[in-house]
mmCIF file with all atom_site columns, C-alpha atoms in Angstrom:
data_model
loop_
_atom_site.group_PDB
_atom_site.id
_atom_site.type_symbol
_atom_site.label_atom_id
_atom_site.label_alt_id
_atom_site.label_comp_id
_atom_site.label_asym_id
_atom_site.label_entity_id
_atom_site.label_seq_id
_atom_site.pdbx_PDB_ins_code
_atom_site.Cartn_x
_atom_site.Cartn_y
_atom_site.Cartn_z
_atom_site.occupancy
_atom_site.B_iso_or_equiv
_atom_site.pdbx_formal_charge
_atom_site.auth_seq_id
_atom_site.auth_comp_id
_atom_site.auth_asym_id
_atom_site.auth_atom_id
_atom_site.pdbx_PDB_model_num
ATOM 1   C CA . UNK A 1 1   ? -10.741 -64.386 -28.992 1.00 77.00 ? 1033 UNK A CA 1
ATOM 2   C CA . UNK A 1 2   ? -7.051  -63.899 -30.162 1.00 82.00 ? 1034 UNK A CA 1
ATOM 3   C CA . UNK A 1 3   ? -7.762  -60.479 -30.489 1.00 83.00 ? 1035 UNK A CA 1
ATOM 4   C CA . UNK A 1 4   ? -8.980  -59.824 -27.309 1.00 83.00 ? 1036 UNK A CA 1
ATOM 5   C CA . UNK A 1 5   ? -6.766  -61.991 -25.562 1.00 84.00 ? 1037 UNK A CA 1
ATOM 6   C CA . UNK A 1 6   ? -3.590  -59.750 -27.349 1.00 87.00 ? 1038 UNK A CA 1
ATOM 7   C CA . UNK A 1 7   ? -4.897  -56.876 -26.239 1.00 87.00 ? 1039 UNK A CA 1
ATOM 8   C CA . UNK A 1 8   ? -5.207  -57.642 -22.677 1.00 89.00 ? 1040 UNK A CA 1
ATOM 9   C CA . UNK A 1 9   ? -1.929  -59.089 -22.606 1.00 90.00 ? 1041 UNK A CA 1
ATOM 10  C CA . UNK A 1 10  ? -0.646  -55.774 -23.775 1.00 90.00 ? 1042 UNK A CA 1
ATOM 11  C CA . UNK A 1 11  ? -2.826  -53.513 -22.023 1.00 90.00 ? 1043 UNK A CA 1
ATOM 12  C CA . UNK A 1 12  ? -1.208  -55.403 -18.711 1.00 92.00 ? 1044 UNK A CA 1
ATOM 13  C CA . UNK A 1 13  ? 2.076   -55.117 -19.566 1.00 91.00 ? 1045 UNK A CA 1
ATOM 14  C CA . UNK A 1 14  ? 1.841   -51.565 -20.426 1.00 92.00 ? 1046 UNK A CA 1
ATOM 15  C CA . UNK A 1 15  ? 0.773   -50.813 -17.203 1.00 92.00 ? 1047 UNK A CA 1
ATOM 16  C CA . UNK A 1 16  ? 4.075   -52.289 -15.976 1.00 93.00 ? 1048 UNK A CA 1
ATOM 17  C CA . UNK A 1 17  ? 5.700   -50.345 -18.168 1.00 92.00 ? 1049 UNK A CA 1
ATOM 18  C CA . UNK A 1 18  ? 4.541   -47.439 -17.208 1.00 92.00 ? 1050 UNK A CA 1
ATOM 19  C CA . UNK A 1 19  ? 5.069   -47.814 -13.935 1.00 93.00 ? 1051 UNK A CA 1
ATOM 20  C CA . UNK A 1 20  ? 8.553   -48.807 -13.891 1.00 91.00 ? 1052 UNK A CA 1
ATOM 21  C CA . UNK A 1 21  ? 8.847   -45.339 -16.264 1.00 91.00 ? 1053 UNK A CA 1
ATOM 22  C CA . UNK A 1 22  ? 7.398   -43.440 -13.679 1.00 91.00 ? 1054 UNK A CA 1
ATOM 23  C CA . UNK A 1 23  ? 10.102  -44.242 -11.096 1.00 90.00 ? 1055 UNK A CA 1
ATOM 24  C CA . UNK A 1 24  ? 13.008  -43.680 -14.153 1.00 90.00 ? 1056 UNK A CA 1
ATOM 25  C CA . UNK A 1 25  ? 13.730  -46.958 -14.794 1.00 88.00 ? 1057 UNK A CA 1
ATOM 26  C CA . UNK A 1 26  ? 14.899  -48.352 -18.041 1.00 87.00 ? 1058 UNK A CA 1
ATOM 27  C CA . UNK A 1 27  ? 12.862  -50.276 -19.982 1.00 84.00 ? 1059 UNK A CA 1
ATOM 28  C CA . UNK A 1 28  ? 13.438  -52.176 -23.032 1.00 82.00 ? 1060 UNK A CA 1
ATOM 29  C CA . UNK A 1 29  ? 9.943   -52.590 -23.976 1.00 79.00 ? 1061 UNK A CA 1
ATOM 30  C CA . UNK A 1 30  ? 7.772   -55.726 -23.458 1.00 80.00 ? 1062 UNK A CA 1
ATOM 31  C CA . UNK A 1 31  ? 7.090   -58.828 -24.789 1.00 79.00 ? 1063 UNK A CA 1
ATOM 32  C CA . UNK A 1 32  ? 4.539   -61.506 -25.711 1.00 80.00 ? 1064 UNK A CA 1
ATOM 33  C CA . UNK A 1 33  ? 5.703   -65.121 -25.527 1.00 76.00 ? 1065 UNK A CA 1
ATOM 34  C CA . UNK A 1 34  ? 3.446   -67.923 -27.699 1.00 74.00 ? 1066 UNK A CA 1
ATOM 35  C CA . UNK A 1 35  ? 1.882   -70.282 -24.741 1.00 63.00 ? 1067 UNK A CA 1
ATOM 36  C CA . UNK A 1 36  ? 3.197   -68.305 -21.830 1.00 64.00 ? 1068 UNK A CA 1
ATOM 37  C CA . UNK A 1 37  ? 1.925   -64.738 -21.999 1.00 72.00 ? 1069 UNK A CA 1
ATOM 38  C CA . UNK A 1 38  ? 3.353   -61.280 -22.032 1.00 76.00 ? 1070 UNK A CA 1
ATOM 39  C CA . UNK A 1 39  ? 6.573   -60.044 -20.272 1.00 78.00 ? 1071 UNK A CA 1
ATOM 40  C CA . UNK A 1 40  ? 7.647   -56.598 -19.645 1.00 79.00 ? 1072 UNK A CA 1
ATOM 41  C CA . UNK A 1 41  ? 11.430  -56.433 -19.725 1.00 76.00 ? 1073 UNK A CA 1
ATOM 42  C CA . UNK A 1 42  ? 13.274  -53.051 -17.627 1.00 80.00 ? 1074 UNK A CA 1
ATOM 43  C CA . UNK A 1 43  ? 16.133  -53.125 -15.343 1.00 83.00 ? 1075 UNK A CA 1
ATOM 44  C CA . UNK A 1 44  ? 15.797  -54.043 -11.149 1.00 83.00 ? 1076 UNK A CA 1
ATOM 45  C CA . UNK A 1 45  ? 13.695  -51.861 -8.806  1.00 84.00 ? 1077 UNK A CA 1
ATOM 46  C CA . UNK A 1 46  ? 15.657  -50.124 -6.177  1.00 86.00 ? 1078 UNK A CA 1
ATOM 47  C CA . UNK A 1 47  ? 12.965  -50.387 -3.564  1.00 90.00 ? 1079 UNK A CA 1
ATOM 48  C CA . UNK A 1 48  ? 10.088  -53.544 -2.146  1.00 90.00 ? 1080 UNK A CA 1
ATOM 49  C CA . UNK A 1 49  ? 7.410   -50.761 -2.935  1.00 92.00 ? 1081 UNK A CA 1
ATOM 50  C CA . UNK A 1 50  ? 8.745   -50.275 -6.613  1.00 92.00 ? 1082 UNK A CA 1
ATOM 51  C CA . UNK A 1 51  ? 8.670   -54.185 -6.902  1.00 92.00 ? 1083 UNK A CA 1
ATOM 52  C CA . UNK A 1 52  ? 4.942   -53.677 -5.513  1.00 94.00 ? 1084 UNK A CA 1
ATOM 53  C CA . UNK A 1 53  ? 4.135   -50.710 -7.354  1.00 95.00 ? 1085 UNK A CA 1
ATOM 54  C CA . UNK A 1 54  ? 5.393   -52.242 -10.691 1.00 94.00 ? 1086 UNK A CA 1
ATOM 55  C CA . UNK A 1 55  ? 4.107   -55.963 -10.238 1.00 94.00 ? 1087 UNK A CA 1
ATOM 56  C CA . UNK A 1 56  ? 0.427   -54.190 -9.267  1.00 96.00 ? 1088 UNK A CA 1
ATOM 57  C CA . UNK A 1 57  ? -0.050  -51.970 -12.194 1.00 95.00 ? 1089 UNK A CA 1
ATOM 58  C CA . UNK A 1 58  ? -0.245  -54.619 -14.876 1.00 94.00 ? 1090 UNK A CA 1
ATOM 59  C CA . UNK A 1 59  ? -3.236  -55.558 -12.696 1.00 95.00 ? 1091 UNK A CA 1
ATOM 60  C CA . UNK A 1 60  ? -4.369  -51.887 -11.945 1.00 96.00 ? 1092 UNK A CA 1
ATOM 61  C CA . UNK A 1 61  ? -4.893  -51.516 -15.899 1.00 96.00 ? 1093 UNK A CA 1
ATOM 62  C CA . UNK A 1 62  ? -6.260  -54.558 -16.370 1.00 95.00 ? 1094 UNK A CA 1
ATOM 63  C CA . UNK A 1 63  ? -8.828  -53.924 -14.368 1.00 96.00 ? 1095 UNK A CA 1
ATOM 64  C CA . UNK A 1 64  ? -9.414  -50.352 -16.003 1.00 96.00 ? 1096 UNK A CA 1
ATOM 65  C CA . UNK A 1 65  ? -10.222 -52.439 -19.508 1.00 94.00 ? 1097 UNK A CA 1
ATOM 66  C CA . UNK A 1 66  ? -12.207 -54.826 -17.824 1.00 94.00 ? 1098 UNK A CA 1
ATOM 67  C CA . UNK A 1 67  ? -14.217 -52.003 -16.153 1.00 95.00 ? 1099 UNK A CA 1
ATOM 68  C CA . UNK A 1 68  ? -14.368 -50.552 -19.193 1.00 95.00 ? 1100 UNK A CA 1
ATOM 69  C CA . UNK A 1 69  ? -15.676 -53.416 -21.241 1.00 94.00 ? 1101 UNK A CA 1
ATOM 70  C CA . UNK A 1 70  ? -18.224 -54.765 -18.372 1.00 93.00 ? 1102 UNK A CA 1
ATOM 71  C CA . UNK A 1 71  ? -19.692 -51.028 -18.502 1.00 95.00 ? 1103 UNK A CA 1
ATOM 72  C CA . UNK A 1 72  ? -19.977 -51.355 -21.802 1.00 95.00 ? 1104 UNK A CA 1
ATOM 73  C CA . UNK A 1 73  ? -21.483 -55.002 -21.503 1.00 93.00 ? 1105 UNK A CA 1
ATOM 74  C CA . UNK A 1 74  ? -24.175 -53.796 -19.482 1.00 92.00 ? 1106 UNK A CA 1
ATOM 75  C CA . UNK A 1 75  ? -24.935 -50.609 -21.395 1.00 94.00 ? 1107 UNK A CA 1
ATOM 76  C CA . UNK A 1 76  ? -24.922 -52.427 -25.032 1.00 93.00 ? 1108 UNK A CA 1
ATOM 77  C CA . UNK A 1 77  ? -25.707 -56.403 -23.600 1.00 89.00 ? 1109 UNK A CA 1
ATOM 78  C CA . UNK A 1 78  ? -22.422 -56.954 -26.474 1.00 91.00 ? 1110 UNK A CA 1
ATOM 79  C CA . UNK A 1 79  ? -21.478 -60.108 -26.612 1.00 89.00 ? 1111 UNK A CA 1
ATOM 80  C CA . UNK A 1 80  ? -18.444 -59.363 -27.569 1.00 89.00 ? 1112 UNK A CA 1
ATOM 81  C CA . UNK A 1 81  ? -17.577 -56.795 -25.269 1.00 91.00 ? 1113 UNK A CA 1
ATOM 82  C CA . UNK A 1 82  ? -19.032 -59.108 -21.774 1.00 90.00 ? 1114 UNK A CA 1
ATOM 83  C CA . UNK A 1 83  ? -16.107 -61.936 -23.406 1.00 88.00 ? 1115 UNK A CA 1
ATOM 84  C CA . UNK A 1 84  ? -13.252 -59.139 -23.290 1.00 90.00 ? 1116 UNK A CA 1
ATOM 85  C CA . UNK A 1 85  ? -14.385 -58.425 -20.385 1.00 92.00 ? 1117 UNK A CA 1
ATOM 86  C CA . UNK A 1 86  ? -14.652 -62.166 -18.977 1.00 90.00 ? 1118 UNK A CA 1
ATOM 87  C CA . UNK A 1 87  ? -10.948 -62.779 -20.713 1.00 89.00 ? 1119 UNK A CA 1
ATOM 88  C CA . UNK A 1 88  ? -9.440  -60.046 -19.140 1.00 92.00 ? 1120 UNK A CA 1
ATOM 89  C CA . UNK A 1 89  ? -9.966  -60.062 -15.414 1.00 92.00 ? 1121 UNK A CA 1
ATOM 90  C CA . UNK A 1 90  ? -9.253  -64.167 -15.794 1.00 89.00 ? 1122 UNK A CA 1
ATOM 91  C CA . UNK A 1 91  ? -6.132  -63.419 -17.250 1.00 90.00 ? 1123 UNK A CA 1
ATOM 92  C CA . UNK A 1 92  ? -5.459  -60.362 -14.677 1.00 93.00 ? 1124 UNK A CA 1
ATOM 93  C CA . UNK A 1 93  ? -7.006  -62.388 -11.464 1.00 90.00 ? 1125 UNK A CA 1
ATOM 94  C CA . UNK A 1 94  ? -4.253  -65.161 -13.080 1.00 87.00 ? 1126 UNK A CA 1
ATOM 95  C CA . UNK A 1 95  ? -1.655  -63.140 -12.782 1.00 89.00 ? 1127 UNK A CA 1
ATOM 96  C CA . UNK A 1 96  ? -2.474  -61.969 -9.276  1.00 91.00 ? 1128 UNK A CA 1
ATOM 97  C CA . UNK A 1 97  ? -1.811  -65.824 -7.360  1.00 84.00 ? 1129 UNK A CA 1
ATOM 98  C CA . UNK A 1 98  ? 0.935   -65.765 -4.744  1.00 78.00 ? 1130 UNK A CA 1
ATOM 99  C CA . UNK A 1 99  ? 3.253   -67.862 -7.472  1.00 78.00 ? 1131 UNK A CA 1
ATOM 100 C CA . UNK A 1 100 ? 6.940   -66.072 -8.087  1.00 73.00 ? 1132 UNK A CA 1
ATOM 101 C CA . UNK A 1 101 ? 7.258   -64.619 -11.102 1.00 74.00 ? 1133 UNK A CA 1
ATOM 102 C CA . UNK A 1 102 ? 3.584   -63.874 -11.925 1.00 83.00 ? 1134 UNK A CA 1
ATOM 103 C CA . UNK A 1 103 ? 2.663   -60.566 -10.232 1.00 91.00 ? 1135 UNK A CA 1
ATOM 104 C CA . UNK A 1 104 ? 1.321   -61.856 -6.827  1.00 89.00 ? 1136 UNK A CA 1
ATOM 105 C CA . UNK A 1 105 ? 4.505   -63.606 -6.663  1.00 84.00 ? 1137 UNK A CA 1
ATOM 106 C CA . UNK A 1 106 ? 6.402   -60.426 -7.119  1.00 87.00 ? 1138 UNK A CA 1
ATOM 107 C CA . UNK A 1 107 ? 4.270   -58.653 -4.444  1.00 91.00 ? 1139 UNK A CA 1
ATOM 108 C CA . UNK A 1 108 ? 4.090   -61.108 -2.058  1.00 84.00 ? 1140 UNK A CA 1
ATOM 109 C CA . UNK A 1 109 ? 7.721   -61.234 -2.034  1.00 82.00 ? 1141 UNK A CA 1
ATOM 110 C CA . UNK A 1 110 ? 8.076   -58.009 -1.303  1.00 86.00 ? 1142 UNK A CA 1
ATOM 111 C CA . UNK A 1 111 ? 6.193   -57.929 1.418   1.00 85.00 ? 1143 UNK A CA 1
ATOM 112 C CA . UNK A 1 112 ? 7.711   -61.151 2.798   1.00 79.00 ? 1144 UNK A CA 1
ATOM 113 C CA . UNK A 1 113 ? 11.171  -59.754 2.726   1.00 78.00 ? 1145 UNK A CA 1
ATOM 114 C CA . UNK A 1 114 ? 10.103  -56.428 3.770   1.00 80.00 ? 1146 UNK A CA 1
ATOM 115 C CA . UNK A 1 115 ? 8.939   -58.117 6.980   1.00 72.00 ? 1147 UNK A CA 1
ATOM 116 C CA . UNK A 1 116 ? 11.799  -60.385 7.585   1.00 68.00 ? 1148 UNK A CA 1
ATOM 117 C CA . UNK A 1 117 ? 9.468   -63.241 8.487   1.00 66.00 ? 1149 UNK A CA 1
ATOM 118 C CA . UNK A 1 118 ? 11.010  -66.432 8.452   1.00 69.00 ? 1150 UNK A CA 1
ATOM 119 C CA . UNK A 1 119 ? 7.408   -67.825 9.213   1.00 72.00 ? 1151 UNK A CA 1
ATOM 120 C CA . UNK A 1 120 ? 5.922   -65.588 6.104   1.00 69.00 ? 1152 UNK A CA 1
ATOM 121 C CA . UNK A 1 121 ? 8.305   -67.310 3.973   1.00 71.00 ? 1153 UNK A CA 1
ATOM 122 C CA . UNK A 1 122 ? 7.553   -70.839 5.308   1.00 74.00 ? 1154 UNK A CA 1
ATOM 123 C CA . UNK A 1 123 ? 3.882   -70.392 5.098   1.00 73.00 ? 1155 UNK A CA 1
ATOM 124 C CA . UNK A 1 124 ? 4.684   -69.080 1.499   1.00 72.00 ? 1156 UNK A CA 1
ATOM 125 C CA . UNK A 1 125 ? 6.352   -72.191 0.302   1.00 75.00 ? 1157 UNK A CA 1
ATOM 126 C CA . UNK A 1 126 ? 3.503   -74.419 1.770   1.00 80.00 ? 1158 UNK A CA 1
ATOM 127 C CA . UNK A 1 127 ? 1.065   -72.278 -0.107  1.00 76.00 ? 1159 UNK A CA 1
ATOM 128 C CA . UNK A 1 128 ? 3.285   -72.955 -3.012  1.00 76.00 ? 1160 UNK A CA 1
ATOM 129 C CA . UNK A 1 129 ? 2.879   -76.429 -2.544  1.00 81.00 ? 1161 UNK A CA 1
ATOM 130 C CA . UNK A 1 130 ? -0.816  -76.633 -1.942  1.00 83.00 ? 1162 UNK A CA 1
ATOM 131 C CA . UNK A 1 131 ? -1.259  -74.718 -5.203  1.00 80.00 ? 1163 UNK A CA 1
ATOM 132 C CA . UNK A 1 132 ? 0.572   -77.112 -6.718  1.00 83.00 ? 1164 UNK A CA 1
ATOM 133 C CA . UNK A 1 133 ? -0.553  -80.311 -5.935  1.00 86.00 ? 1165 UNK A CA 1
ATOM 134 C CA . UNK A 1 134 ? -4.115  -78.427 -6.714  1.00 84.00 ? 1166 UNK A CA 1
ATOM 135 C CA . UNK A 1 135 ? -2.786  -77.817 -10.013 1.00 82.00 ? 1167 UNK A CA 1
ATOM 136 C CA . UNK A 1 136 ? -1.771  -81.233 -10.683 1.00 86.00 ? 1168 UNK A CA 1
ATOM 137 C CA . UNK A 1 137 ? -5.220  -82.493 -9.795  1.00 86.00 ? 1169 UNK A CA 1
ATOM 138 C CA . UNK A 1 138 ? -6.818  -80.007 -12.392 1.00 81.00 ? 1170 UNK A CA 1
ATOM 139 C CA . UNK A 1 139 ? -4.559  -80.698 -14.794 1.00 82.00 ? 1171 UNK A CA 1
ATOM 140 C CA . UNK A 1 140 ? -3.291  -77.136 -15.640 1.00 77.00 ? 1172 UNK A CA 1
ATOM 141 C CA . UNK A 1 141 ? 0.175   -77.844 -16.582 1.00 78.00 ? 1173 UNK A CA 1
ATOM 142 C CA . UNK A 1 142 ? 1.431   -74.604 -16.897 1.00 72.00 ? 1174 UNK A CA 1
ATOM 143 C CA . UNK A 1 143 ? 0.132   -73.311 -13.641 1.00 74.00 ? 1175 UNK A CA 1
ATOM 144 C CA . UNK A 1 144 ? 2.575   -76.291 -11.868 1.00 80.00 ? 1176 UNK A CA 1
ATOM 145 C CA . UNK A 1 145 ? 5.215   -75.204 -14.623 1.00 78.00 ? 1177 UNK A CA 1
ATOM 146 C CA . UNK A 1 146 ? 5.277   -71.674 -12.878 1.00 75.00 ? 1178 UNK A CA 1
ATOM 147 C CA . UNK A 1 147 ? 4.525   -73.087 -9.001  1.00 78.00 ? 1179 UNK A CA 1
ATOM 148 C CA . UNK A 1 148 ? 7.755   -75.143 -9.479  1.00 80.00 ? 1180 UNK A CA 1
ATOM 149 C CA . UNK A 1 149 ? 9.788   -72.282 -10.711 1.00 76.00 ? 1181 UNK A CA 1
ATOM 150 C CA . UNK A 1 150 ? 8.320   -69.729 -8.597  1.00 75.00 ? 1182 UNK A CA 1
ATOM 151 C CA . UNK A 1 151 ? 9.158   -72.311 -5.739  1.00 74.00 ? 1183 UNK A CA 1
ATOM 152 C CA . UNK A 1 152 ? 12.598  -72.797 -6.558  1.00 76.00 ? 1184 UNK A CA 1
ATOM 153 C CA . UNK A 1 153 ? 13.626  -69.057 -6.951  1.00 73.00 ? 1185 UNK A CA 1
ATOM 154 C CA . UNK A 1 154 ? 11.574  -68.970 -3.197  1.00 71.00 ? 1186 UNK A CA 1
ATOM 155 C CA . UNK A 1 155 ? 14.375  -71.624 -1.643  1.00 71.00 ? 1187 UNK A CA 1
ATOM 156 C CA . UNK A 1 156 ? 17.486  -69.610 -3.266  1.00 72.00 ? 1188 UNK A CA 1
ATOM 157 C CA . UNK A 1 157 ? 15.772  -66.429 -2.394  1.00 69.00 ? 1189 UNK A CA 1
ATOM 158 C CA . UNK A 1 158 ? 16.109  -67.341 1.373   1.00 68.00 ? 1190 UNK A CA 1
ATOM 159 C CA . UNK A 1 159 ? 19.470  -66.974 1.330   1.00 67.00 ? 1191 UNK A CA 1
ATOM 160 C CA . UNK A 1 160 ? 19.300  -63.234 0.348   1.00 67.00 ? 1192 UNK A CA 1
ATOM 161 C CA . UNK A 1 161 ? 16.854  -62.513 2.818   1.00 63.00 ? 1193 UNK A CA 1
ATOM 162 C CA . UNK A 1 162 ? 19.391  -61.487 5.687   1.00 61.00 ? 1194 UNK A CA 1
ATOM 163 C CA . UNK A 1 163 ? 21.699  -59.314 2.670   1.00 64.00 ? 1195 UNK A CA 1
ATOM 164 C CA . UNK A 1 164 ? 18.735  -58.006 1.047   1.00 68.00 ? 1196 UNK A CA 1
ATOM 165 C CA . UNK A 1 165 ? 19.891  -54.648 0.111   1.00 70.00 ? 1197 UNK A CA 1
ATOM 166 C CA . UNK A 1 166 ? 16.689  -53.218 -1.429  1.00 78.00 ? 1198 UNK A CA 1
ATOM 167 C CA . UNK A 1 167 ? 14.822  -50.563 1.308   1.00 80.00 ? 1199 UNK A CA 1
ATOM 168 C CA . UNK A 1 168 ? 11.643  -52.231 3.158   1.00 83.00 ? 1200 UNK A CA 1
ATOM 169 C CA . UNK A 1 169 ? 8.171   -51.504 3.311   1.00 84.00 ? 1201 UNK A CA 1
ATOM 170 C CA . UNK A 1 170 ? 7.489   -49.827 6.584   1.00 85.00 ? 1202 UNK A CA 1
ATOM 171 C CA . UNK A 1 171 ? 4.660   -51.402 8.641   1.00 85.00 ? 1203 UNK A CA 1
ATOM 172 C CA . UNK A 1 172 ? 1.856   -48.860 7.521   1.00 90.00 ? 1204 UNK A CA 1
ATOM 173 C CA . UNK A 1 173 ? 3.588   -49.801 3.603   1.00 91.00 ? 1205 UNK A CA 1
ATOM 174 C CA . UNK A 1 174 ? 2.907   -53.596 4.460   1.00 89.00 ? 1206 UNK A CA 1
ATOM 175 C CA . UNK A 1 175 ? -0.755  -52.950 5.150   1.00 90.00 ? 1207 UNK A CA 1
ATOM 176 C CA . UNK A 1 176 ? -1.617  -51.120 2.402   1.00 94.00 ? 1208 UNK A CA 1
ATOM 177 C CA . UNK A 1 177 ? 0.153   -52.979 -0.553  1.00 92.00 ? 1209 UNK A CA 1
ATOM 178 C CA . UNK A 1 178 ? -1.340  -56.166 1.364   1.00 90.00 ? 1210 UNK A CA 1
ATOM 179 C CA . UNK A 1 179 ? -4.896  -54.634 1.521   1.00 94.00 ? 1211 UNK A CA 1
ATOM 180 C CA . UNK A 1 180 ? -4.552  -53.110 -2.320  1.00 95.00 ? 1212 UNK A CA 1
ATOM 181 C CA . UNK A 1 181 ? -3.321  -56.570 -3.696  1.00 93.00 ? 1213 UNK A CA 1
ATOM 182 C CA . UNK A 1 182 ? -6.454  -58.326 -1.925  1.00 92.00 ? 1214 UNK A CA 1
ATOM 183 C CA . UNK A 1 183 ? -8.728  -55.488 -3.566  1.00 95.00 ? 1215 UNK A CA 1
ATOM 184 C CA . UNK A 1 184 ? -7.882  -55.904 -6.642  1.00 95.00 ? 1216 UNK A CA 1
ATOM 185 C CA . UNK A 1 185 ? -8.336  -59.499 -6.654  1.00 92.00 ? 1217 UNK A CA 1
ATOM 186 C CA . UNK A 1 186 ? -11.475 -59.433 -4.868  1.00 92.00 ? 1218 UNK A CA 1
ATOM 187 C CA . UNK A 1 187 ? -12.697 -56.524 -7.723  1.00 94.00 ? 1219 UNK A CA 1
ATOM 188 C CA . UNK A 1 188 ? -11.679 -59.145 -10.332 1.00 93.00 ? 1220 UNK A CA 1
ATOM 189 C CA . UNK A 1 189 ? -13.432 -61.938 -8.939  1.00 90.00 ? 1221 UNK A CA 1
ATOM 190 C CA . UNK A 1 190 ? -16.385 -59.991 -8.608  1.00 92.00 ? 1222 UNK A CA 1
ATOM 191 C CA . UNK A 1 191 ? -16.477 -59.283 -12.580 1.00 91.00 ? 1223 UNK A CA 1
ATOM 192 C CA . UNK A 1 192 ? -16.203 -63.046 -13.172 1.00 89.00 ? 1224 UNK A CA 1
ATOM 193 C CA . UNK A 1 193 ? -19.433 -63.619 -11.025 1.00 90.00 ? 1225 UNK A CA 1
ATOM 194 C CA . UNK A 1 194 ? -21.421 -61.515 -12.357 1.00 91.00 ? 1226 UNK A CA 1
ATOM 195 C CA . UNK A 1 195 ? -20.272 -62.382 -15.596 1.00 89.00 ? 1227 UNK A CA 1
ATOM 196 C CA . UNK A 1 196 ? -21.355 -65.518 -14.989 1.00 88.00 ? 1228 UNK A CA 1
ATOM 197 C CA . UNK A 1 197 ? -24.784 -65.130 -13.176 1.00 89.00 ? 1229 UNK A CA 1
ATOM 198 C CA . UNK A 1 198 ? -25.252 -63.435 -16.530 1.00 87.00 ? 1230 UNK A CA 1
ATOM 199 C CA . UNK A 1 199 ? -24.868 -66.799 -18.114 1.00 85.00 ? 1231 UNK A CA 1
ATOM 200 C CA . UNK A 1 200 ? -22.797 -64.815 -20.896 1.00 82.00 ? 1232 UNK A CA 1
ATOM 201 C CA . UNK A 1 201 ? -21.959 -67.207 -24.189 1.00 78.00 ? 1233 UNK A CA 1
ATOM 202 C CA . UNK A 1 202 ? -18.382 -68.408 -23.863 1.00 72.00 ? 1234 UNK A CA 1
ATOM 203 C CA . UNK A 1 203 ? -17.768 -67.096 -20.630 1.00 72.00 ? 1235 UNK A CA 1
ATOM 204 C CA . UNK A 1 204 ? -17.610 -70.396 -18.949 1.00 72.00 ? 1236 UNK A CA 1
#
């Protein structure tokens, strides 16, 4: 389990690597932290669709590996394989809530200050509090540890919405990082049902 869960940790973070390689900027490698996860450390994008681009390919290839391993799952019936598989679009799907600084933080961000919509960002901070008292109920402690500070960077964030600097999505740009982040998370989600309907050992 530690194996697999390192490995999809790194596999993520390479994507975001990658990506933020792709648009030549520095990077100074990435990261794993004990009871948080992984971090991939570069300097700022210059652009909302690098902050996209980058915060969606950690996802992106984590969902190649977890293709990958449910293929393999079905071809083999592995055990082992159907639990990377289960692991990694958990941790991926995870990463992909609205919640600044995980991914779907970073890229709904983007699109909320690409669109200069005071009512985005409200509706964004009362998501952030829903989530949050939802988390409190289940008891996952580190998902409110990350609502709270994802919340608080939201409220300081405001301030730079007006003096934002960084060049916006275009409507048509909106739409489709919108539509790809809800893809991905709907692909991911799909894995973990069938996963379960498979009633897969472990996979709970």
């Amino acid at each position: 389990f530690a194996l697999a869960l390192t490995a999809t940790l790194v596999f993520h973070e390479y994507g975001h690597v990658r990506a933020m390689r792709s648009f030549g900027i520095k990077t100074k490698g990435m990261y794993l932290i004990p009871f948080v996860g992984g971090i991939a450390v570069g300097e700022n994008a210059k652009t909302h669709w690098q902050d996209v681009y980058i915060a969606m390919m950690g996802p992106v290839f984590g969902l190649l590996m977890t293709v990958a391993f449910y293929a393999f799952y079905l071809a083999s019936s592995n055990h082992f394989a159907g639990l990377v598989a289960s692991i990694s679009a958990l941790v991926n799907v995870f990463n992909l809530l609205p919640i600044h600084p995980l991914d779907g933080g970073r890229v709904v961000r983007a699109l909320v200050f690409s669109g200069r919509s005071r009512w985005a960002f409200a509706a964004l901070i009362v998501g952030s509090a829903a989530c949050f008292a939802l988390s409190v109920q289940l008891g996952l402690a580190l998902l409110s540890f990350f609502i709270v500070i994802g919340a608080v960077d939201l409220v300081f964030g405001w301030r730079q919405i007006e003096s934002d600097a960084k060049a916006r999505l275009d409507r048509y740009g909106i739409l489709f990082s919108l539509a790809w982040y809800l893809v991905t998370i709907v692909l991911f989600l799909g894995i973990i049902v069938l996963i379960a309907r498979d009633h897969l050992p472990g996979s709970e």
